[in-house]
Amino acid sequence: IGADVRHELHGRAVTLTMNAAVDALHNAKGLPTESREQNDVEISLAAELFQYSDGKILASQVGTTLERLRGLSLALDKQDQLIVATSADQRSRGVYFTPPELADNMVRTALKSALRNVESVEDLRDVAILDPAVGCGAFLLSAMNTAAEILSKKSSFSDFDIAKLRYEIANYCIYGVDIDPVAVATTRALLVAEVACPSLTFDKLDKHLHIGDAISSSLKDWENWFPDRARLGFTVVITNPPWSKLRPLRHEFFEHIDSSVRQLQGKALGQYLNKNISNLLHSDWSDWSDYAQRTIELSSKLRASTEYSVNQKAFGDPDLYKFFIERSIALLAKNGTAALLLPSGILRAKGSTALRKLLRENVKVTEISEYINRKKIFDIHSMYRFTIIFLEKKPGGAKILARFRQTELTVSSSAPSVRLESRFLNVVGGEYGLIPEVCTTEEKNILWKIYRRHSPPKKDSTDRPTFNRELDMTNHSKHFIENDFAIKQGFEPSVDGRWISPTSQDILLPLYEGRMVHQYDHAAKEYQSGQGRSAKWSTPIPGRGEIIPHFFVTECFALSTGWKPKERVGYCEISGHANARTVLAALIPEHAICGNKVSVIKHLTLDDSLLWLAYANSLLVDWIMRRWVSTTINHFYWENIPWPKDLNDADRAFIKSAAAKLSKRQSPYDSPAVWLGKRAQLRAAIDVVIMGAFDISDEEREIILRDFPQLRQAYFRSAQSSLPIRELLSTYARLHGQGLLDLNTVHDVCSSEQCAATYATKSQAAWLNKEE
């Protein structure tokens, strides 16, 4: 069965399922069933599927089901049996359903101002509520119900019951567009069912729900779709637009066909696809080629459109949601309100710089709520962050009410919030207009103080690092040599770190991946077995780790890329704002090369690189970086990290020396407790010196430490508890303030064993417990 036939079968299956569900819903409410001839068995079954414990069938539940079904497809397994699989549409079209609770929260906030002055039916009919990516109507259903509830409490609508109010809103105020005709038909049926008045007709509702491409179509098309409204502008726009990037994505395309693709990356993914392509696509690459061509053509068309002038200036690959932002603002009436559910890239991605400028200068952003997906609100990574932005189409400049790190669908009015003023954002956000995650006024004030007194290095400053990616894990993967193969060929590490074999003239260099790098530790993980995301790595005995990579490349190939043997600092790009530590940087050995997820500093001397290494790994810089990072430390974030203005020569020399000591492998070997303890003392000393350079007070240090809960509890990781980090930092801060902190006194405060677990990772602490 070809992909086109499978797609048609799936579309038919979704249509039949939704027809049965809608018929069941209409039947339960005494409404005529319009979709097709009745089938009592199907209707009864659907009624059971969509029934809550109180016996009510909810329209929002039916809509949610269709959103889920759109994320599925029909596929063939290895025995050519038809199965239900994840759909490529879920990523390529960004199809993720909106939980009704989240929709209700957004709608209620957005409608407050829109309905404030509505006192009559005539006033109400002037209100136009639009969802340009309607899906199955989660926002429009909520808007109809919420607006009816709000108006029913007004004395001027005392003669209207809820059903009549819903009818007025559905017939006159609701507008929606979607590319999927099944979604549009379902939305209409669900709105009618929610009104539940068999005697009423919905002539205008039929005209207000349109099947079309909200983004590829022009504003002139919108005027033809809705001649009574589009030129005037919509009063409210509420939407959860597609979040996908407009470029062909191999993982997203093939993982719905074969789930094992999710575990593969780089070379392993390419090899697997080349080997199994005939089984995956049952003929050739045509399905993939068609998808790739359509994606590229759409991207080019949108980028060339003069109606998306802001997105024309954007960096990197275009994202669908960015075009929806620009289109939503264009469709808003003067003083209209929008509520947009977006990826958090809108707050901090480099590619969203021009959009942030638009949001700051051309409209008034009133509220931001950022969520962490820990409770799997959406079926994506639990550390993914998404954002709800409320705005009004009027000049900006006011304070923004912001809430960060939300995890619950329902935001309590008592949840921590902070006001972000324009002057604060202008200074802290830098040239990219970044919006920092500050959960409390205390955090905001610390960040505000730092950026007011200290600024990021200028572009021509010698303190400002530039970064290089030495190898690409996908494009260069054909040159990679597997660890197992190298060992079978007799390769072993030499004294200088290169791998040599008595039977080969080649010299191999270890290839660094992100997980191998931790703070001041270039051998934090050793490769064991497996491929991609399912590969197994182990933590070596603290202080005795060797460089055991998954891959090697020949020295000859490395030299051909421009690589040169030298020590340099690298950091792991893939990290998280909620990890024990976010910035993980180390001195990379001379005879090794780094994959694209380990960025290395270029154009800095080794001496200056050590200073940057200490600075990057410090608690303070880590805390600042956590204001920006979601899952990746992009290079441009470093351009917005301030450098201490008044770091004196003595402190500078101490930091460099301490960083150099931390970067050297030990010989002779200490016990894990002694090795970790000595390092903890040096790291704590560096932390207090850098905090001192930024004038961080004792109280502010305590606030900063709140952001590192795992570190604050690290002393419990060892069977014999270590000193709490706050106590160690406080002690060194006093010594530093008295001018008594140097490399000779740093180890005199307490025994190294007492500090062993203070900065240790969980896996390193496991070695302490084995030792004890």
GROMACS .gro file of C-alpha atoms in nm, residues 401-595:
model
  195
  401LEU     CA    1   0.319   4.097   3.447
  402ALA     CA    2   0.535   3.785   3.420
  403ARG     CA    3   0.518   3.438   3.575
  404PHE     CA    4   0.788   3.181   3.512
  405ARG     CA    5   0.841   2.811   3.585
  406GLN     CA    6   0.470   2.734   3.588
  407THR     CA    7   0.384   2.363   3.582
  408GLU     CA    8   0.009   2.358   3.652
  409LEU     CA    9  -0.259   2.422   3.390
  410THR     CA   10  -0.444   2.651   3.628
  411VAL     CA   11  -0.236   2.949   3.739
  412SER     CA   12  -0.316   3.061   4.091
  413SER     CA   13  -0.347   3.433   4.155
  414SER     CA   14  -0.101   3.379   4.440
  415ALA     CA   15   0.165   3.226   4.211
  416PRO     CA   16   0.495   3.420   4.222
  417SER     CA   17   0.500   3.700   3.968
  418VAL     CA   18   0.719   3.991   3.877
  419ARG     CA   19   0.680   4.316   3.684
  420LEU     CA   20   0.921   4.363   3.392
  421GLU     CA   21   0.969   4.730   3.304
  422SER     CA   22   1.098   4.850   2.969
  423ARG     CA   23   1.412   5.005   3.120
  424PHE     CA   24   1.497   4.674   3.286
  425LEU     CA   25   1.447   4.475   2.963
  426ASN     CA   26   1.639   4.731   2.756
  427VAL     CA   27   1.952   4.682   2.967
  428VAL     CA   28   1.931   4.315   3.064
  429GLY     CA   29   1.802   4.188   2.728
  430GLY     CA   30   2.098   4.322   2.533
  431GLU     CA   31   2.114   4.356   2.157
  432TYR     CA   32   1.884   4.057   2.105
  433GLY     CA   33   1.611   4.187   2.336
  434LEU     CA   34   1.608   3.869   2.545
  435ILE     CA   35   1.344   3.828   2.815
  436PRO     CA   36   1.499   3.671   3.125
  437GLU     CA   37   1.341   3.415   3.353
  438VAL     CA   38   1.319   3.590   3.690
  439CYS     CA   39   1.064   3.435   3.921
  440THR     CA   40   1.071   3.691   4.202
  441THR     CA   41   1.141   4.058   4.249
  442GLU     CA   42   1.452   3.960   4.446
  443GLU     CA   43   1.592   3.773   4.147
  444LYS     CA   44   1.502   4.059   3.916
  445ASN     CA   45   1.681   4.309   4.138
  446ILE     CA   46   2.000   4.100   4.149
  447LEU     CA   47   2.004   4.070   3.770
  448TRP     CA   48   1.922   4.440   3.732
  449LYS     CA   49   2.207   4.533   3.968
  450ILE     CA   50   2.458   4.312   3.781
  451TYR     CA   51   2.374   4.448   3.436
  452ARG     CA   52   2.360   4.810   3.550
  453ARG     CA   53   2.712   4.794   3.695
  454HIS     CA   54   2.873   4.550   3.455
  455SER     CA   55   2.820   4.496   3.086
  456PRO     CA   56   2.896   4.219   2.838
  457PRO     CA   57   3.227   4.256   2.654
  458LYS     CA   58   3.197   4.459   2.336
  459LYS     CA   59   3.237   4.289   2.000
  460ASP     CA   60   3.596   4.404   1.956
  461SER     CA   61   3.698   4.326   2.317
  462THR     CA   62   3.968   4.065   2.384
  463ASP     CA   63   3.757   3.938   2.676
  464ARG     CA   64   3.473   3.842   2.443
  465PRO     CA   65   3.517   3.480   2.330
  466THR     CA   66   3.425   3.346   1.991
  467PHE     CA   67   3.344   2.980   1.941
  468ASN     CA   68   3.408   2.712   1.686
  469ARG     CA   69   3.243   2.380   1.609
  470GLU     CA   70   3.519   2.148   1.496
  471LEU     CA   71   3.322   1.854   1.350
  472ASP     CA   72   2.960   1.795   1.260
  473MET     CA   73   2.819   1.472   1.404
  474THR     CA   74   2.600   1.422   1.095
  475ASN     CA   75   2.788   1.566   0.798
  476HIS     CA   76   3.125   1.420   0.901
  477SER     CA   77   2.990   1.091   1.031
  478LYS     CA   78   3.129   0.885   0.743
  479HIS     CA   79   3.478   0.959   0.880
  480PHE     CA   80   3.399   0.829   1.230
  481ILE     CA   81   3.559   0.510   1.356
  482GLU     CA   82   3.372   0.310   1.620
  483ASN     CA   83   3.539   0.242   1.955
  484ASP     CA   84   3.490  -0.135   1.924
  485PHE     CA   85   3.645  -0.143   1.578
  486ALA     CA   86   3.946   0.063   1.687
  487ILE     CA   87   4.016  -0.165   1.983
  488LYS     CA   88   3.987  -0.476   1.763
  489GLN     CA   89   4.246  -0.320   1.534
  490GLY     CA   90   4.487  -0.293   1.826
  491PHE     CA   91   4.459   0.082   1.893
  492GLU     CA   92   4.555   0.198   2.243
  493PRO     CA   93   4.606   0.543   2.398
  494SER     CA   94   4.960   0.677   2.392
  495VAL     CA   95   5.113   0.911   2.650
  496ASP     CA   96   5.002   1.224   2.462
  497GLY     CA   97   4.641   1.104   2.424
  498ARG     CA   98   4.652   0.991   2.062
  499TRP     CA   99   4.561   0.630   1.987
  500ILE     CA  100   4.806   0.419   1.791
  501SER     CA  101   4.825   0.059   1.672
  502PRO     CA  102   5.128  -0.155   1.581
  503THR     CA  103   4.939  -0.281   1.276
  504SER     CA  104   4.825   0.055   1.134
  505GLN     CA  105   4.991   0.371   1.009
  506ASP     CA  106   4.688   0.577   1.108
  507ILE     CA  107   4.683   0.782   1.425
  508LEU     CA  108   4.342   0.823   1.587
  509LEU     CA  109   4.207   1.119   1.782
  510PRO     CA  110   3.928   1.083   2.040
  511LEU     CA  111   3.608   1.256   1.930
  512TYR     CA  112   3.442   1.452   2.210
  513GLU     CA  113   3.066   1.439   2.266
  514GLY     CA  114   2.880   1.667   2.506
  515ARG     CA  115   2.833   1.411   2.786
  516MET     CA  116   3.211   1.366   2.816
  517VAL     CA  117   3.249   1.724   2.940
  518HIS     CA  118   3.169   1.844   3.292
  519GLN     CA  119   3.296   2.136   3.499
  520TYR     CA  120   3.679   2.131   3.483
  521ASP     CA  121   3.656   1.763   3.384
  522HIS     CA  122   3.729   1.650   3.027
  523ALA     CA  123   3.681   1.281   3.111
  524ALA     CA  124   3.349   1.290   3.295
  525LYS     CA  125   3.201   0.990   3.107
  526GLU     CA  126   3.344   0.678   2.945
  527TYR     CA  127   3.174   0.508   2.652
  528GLN     CA  128   3.051   0.153   2.715
  529SER     CA  129   2.824   0.034   2.434
  530GLY     CA  130   2.523   0.110   2.217
  531GLN     CA  131   2.426   0.379   1.969
  532GLY     CA  132   2.266   0.725   1.975
  533ARG     CA  133   2.035   0.806   2.262
  534SER     CA  134   2.041   0.446   2.384
  535ALA     CA  135   2.422   0.439   2.414
  536LYS     CA  136   2.553   0.344   2.758
  537TRP     CA  137   2.815   0.559   2.932
  538SER     CA  138   2.970   0.520   3.276
  539THR     CA  139   3.121   0.756   3.532
  540PRO     CA  140   3.488   0.674   3.598
  541ILE     CA  141   3.647   0.665   3.942
  542PRO     CA  142   3.685   1.032   4.038
  543GLY     CA  143   4.033   1.154   3.945
  544ARG     CA  144   4.125   0.850   3.737
  545GLY     CA  145   3.910   0.894   3.428
  546GLU     CA  146   4.060   0.819   3.090
  547ILE     CA  147   3.935   0.949   2.758
  548ILE     CA  148   3.722   0.662   2.630
  549PRO     CA  149   3.510   0.800   2.344
  550HIS     CA  150   3.244   0.640   2.129
  551PHE     CA  151   3.415   0.755   1.809
  552PHE     CA  152   3.758   0.841   1.671
  553VAL     CA  153   3.875   1.016   1.356
  554THR     CA  154   4.216   0.988   1.194
  555GLU     CA  155   4.460   1.266   1.268
  556CYS     CA  156   4.505   1.309   0.893
  557PHE     CA  157   4.134   1.379   0.845
  558ALA     CA  158   4.126   1.616   1.144
  559LEU     CA  159   4.414   1.819   1.002
  560SER     CA  160   4.234   1.839   0.667
  561THR     CA  161   3.943   2.020   0.839
  562GLY     CA  162   4.169   2.292   0.978
  563TRP     CA  163   4.200   2.141   1.325
  564LYS     CA  164   4.531   2.202   1.500
  565PRO     CA  165   4.663   2.023   1.809
  566LYS     CA  166   4.638   2.257   2.109
  567GLU     CA  167   4.469   2.278   2.446
  568ARG     CA  168   4.156   2.490   2.438
  569VAL     CA  169   3.841   2.533   2.642
  570GLY     CA  170   3.517   2.369   2.531
  571TYR     CA  171   3.169   2.357   2.677
  572CYS     CA  172   2.869   2.126   2.637
  573GLU     CA  173   2.597   2.304   2.441
  574ILE     CA  174   2.315   2.067   2.537
  575SER     CA  175   2.213   2.149   2.889
  576GLY     CA  176   1.910   2.250   3.093
  577HIS     CA  177   1.803   2.532   3.319
  578ALA     CA  178   1.696   2.279   3.584
  579ASN     CA  179   2.006   2.058   3.578
  580ALA     CA  180   2.234   2.041   3.882
  581ARG     CA  181   2.467   2.269   3.683
  582THR     CA  182   2.389   2.431   3.351
  583VAL     CA  183   2.729   2.547   3.223
  584LEU     CA  184   2.972   2.256   3.182
  585ALA     CA  185   3.312   2.366   3.054
  586ALA     CA  186   3.654   2.198   3.059
  587LEU     CA  187   4.002   2.222   2.913
  588ILE     CA  188   4.001   1.993   2.608
  589PRO     CA  189   4.327   1.793   2.560
  590GLU     CA  190   4.565   1.884   2.283
  591HIS     CA  191   4.520   1.564   2.083
  592ALA     CA  192   4.142   1.540   2.064
  593ILE     CA  193   3.872   1.686   1.842
  594CYS     CA  194   3.519   1.796   1.934
  595GLY     CA  195   3.181   1.719   1.783
   0.00000   0.00000   0.00000
